[in-house]
Short mmCIF file of C-alpha atoms and ligand atoms in Angstrom, two decimals:
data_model
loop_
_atom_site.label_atom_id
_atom_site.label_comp_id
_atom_site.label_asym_id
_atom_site.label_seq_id
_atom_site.Cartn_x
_atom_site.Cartn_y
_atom_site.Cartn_z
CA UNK I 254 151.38 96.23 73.87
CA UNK I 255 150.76 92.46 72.96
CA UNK I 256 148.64 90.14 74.57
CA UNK I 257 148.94 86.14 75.45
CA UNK I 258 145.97 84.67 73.91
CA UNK I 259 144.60 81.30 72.94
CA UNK I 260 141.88 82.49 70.45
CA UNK I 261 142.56 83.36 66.40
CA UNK I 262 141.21 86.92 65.46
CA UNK I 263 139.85 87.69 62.47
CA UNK I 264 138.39 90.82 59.98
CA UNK I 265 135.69 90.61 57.18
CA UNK I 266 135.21 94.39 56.36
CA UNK I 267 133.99 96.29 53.15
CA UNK I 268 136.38 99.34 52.09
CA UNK I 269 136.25 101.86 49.58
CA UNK I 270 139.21 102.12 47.27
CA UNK I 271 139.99 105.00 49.22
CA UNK I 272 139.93 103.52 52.57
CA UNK I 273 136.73 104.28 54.13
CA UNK I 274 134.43 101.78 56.06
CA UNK I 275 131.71 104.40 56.05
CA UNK I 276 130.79 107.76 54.79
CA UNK I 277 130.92 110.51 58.03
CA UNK I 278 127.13 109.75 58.53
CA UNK I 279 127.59 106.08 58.71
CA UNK I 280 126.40 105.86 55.35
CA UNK I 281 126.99 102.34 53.70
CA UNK I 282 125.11 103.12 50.46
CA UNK I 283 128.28 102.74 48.29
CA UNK I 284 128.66 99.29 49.89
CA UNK I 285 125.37 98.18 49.76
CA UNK I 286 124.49 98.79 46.25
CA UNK I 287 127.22 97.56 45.00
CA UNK I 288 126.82 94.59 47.04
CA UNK I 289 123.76 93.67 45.84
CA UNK I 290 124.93 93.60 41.79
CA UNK I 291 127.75 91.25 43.21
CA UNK I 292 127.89 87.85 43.69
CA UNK I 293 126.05 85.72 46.24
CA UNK I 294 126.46 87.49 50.22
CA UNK I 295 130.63 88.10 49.15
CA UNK I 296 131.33 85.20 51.55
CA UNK I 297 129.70 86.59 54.79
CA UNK I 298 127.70 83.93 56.35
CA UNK I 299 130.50 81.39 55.97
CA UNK I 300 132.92 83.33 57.76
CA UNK I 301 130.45 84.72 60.09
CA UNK I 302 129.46 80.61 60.82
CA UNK I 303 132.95 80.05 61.28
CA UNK I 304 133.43 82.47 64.34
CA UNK I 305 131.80 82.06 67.76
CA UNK I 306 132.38 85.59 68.97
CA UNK I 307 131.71 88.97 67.67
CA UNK I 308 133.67 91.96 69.11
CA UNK I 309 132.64 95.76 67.56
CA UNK I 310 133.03 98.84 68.59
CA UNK I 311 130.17 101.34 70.10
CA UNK I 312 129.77 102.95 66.61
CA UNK I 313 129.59 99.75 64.91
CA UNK I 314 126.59 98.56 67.91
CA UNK I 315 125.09 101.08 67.67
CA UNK I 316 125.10 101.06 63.33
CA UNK I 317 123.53 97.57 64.40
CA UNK I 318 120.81 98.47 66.41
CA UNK I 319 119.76 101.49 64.05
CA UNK I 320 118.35 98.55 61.60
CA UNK I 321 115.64 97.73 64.32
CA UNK I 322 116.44 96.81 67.80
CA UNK I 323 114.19 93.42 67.12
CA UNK I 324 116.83 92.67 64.08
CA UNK I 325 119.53 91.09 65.72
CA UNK I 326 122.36 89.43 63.19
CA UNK I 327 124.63 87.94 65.97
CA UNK I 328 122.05 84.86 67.69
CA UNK I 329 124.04 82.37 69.09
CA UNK I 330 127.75 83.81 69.52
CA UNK I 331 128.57 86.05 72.14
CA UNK I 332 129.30 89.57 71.47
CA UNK I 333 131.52 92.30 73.23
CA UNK I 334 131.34 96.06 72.69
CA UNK I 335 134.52 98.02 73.58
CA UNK I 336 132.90 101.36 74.39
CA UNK I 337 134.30 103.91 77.28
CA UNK I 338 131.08 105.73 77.37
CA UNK I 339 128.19 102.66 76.69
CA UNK I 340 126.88 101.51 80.15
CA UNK I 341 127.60 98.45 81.29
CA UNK I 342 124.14 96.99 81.31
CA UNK I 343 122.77 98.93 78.09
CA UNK I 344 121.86 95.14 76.18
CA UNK I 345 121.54 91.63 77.91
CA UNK I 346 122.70 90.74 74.48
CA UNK I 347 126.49 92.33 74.98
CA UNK I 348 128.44 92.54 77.10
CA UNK I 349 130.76 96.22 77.31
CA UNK I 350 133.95 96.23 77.99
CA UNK I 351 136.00 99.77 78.93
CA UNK I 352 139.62 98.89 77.21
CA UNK I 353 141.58 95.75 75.26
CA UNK I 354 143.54 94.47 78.09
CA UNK I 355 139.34 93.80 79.91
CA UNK I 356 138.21 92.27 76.85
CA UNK I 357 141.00 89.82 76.40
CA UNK I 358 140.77 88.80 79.73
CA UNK I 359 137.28 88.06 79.23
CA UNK I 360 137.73 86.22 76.19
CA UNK I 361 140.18 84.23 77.53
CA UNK I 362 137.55 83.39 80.45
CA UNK I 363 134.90 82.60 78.44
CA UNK I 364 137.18 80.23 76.07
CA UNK I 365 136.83 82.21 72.96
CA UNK I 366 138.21 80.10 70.05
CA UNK I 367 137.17 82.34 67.10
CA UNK I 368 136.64 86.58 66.99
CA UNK I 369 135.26 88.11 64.54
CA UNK I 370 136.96 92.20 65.29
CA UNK I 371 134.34 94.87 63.70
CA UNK I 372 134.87 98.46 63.24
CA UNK I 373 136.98 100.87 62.31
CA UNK I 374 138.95 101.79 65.56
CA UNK I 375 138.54 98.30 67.06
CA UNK I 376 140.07 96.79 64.28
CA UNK I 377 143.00 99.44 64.32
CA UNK I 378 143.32 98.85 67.83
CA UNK I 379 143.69 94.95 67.50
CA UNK I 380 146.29 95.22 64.64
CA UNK I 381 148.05 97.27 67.15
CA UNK I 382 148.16 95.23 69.82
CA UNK I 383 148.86 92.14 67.94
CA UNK I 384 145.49 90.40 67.84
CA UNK I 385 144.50 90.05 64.80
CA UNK I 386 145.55 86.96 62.50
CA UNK I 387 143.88 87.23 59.01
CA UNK I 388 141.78 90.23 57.29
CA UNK I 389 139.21 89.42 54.92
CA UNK I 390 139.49 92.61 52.58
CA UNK I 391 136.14 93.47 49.83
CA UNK I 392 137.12 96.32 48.05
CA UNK I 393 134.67 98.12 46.37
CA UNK I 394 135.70 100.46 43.45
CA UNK I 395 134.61 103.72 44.21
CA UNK I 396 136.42 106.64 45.93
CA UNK I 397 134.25 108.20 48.73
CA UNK I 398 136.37 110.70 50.31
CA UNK I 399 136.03 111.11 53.58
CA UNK I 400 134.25 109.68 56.85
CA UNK I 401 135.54 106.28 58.86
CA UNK I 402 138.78 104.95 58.20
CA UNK I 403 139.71 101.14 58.49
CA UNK I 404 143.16 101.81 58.78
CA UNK I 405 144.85 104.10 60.79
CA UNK I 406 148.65 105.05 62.64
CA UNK I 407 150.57 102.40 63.55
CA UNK I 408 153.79 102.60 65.65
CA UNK I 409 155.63 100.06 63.20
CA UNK I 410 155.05 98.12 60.16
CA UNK I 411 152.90 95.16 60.19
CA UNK I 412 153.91 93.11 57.22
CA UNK I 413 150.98 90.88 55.66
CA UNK I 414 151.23 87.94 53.14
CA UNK I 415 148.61 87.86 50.25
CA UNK I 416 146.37 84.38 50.41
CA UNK I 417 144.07 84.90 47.69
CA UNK I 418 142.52 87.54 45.71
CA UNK I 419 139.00 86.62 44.22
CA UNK I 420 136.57 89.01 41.75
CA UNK I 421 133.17 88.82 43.09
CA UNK I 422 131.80 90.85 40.15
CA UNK I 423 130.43 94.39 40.10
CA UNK I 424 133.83 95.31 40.12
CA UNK I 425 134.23 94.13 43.70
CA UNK I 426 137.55 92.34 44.88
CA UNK I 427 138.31 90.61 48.20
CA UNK I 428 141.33 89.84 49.42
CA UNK I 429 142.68 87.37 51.97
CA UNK I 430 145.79 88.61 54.29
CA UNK I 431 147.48 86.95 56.88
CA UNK I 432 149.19 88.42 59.98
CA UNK I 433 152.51 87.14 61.07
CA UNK I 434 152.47 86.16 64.64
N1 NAP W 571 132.20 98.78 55.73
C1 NAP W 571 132.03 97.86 56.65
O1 NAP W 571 132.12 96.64 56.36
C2 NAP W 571 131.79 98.28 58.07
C3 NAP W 571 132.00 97.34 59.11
C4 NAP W 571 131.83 97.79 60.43
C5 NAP W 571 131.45 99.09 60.70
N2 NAP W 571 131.24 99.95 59.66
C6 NAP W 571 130.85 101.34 59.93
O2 NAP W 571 131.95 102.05 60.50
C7 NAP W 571 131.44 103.12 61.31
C8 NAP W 571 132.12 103.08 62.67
O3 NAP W 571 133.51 103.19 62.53
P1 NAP W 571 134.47 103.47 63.78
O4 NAP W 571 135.86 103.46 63.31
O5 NAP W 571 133.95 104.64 64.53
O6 NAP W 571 134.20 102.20 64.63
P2 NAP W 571 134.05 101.39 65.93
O7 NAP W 571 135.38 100.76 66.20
O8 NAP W 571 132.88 100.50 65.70
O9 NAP W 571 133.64 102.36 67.13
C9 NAP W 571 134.50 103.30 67.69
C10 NAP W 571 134.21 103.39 69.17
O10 NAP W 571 134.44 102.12 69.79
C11 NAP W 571 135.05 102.30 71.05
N3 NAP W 571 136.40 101.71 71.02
C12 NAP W 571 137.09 101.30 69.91
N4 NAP W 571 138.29 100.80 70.29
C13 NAP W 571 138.35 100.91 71.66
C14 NAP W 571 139.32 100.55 72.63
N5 NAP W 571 140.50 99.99 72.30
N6 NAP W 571 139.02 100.79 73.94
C15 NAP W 571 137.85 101.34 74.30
N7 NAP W 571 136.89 101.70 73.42
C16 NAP W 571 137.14 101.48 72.11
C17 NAP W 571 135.06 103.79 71.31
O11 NAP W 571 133.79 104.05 71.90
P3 NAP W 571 133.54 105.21 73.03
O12 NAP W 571 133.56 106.48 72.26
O13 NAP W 571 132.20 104.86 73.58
O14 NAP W 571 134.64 105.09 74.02
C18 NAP W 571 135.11 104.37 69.91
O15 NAP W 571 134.60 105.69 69.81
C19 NAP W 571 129.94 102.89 61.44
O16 NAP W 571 129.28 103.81 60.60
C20 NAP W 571 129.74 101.48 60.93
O17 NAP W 571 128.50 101.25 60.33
C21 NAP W 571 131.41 99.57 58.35
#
């Protein structure tokens, strides 16, 4: 399945060396700690201030809204939840949309120029369907074991070229990858 589109895709996501976005409770403890010895924010806010739309999954919402339903990280860009189960009107602040083919349409309605794809499945469902254009990889050097993958089956490969590979200290590395279109 691939998709016309006029917008650029992209993913900023924290991964165990292992390959886990989060432990089976959600847990982001391994992340987070190891975060905060690194340097600066690991290059968050400028990619997040270089995006204008945020689309995440229903387990990555609602991960958001367990910090406080007052502490809202996304002011100012618009932000779709693929979800098959969320209602429709759960959050004035989202909008929900039931499958990819919806959510590109909208996006293309709403002339979304940047998309920032969160979550484990949503991200493995945009490299699937061809949407994604550049991953933003921090890897942190611990081995969790199980809970949420960020990667998952893919029907063929999907080849990536390397852009840059920076240590952000702790023993955290993130690297750039771009998608061939
Ligand atoms: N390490 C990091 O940087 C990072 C970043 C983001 C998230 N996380 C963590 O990852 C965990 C969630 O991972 P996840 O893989 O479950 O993520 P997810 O993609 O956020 O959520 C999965 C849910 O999204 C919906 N969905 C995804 N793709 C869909 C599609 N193509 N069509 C319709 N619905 C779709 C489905 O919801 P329904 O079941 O409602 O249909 C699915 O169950 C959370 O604990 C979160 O905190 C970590």
């Amino acid at each position: 399945m691939s998709f016309p589109r006029s917008f650029t895709a992209h993913v900023f996501i924290g991964v165990s060396l292992d390959g886990f976005i989060a432990r089976p409770d959600g847990g982001l403890d391994w992340l987070t700690e190891r975060g905060e010895a690194a340097e600066g924010d690991l290059g968050y806010q400028e990619f997040a201030d270089g995006v204008d739309t945020v689309v995440m999954g229903r387990a990555t919402y609602e991960k958001a809204l367990s910090f406080g339903r007052d502490v809202w990280p996304y002011d100012g860009k618009h932000v779709a939840v693929l979800s098959t189960r969320l209602p429709a009107d759960a959050d004035p602040r989202v909008t929900v949309h039931r499958s990819l083919e919806e959510l590109v349409e909208d996006l293309e309605k709403r002339g979304a120029e940047s998309v920032y794809a969160d979550g484990g499945q949503v991200v493995q469902s945009f490299l699937r369907a061809g949407l994604i254009d550049d991953l933003t990889i921090t890897t942190v050097p611990v081995l969790i074991g199980r809970g949420f993958r960020l990667f998952g089956d893919l029907d063929a490969d999907i080849p990536l070229t390397l852009r840059s590979t920076a240590d952000m200290g702790a023993g955290i590395t993130q690297s750039v990858y771009e998608v061939a279109r």
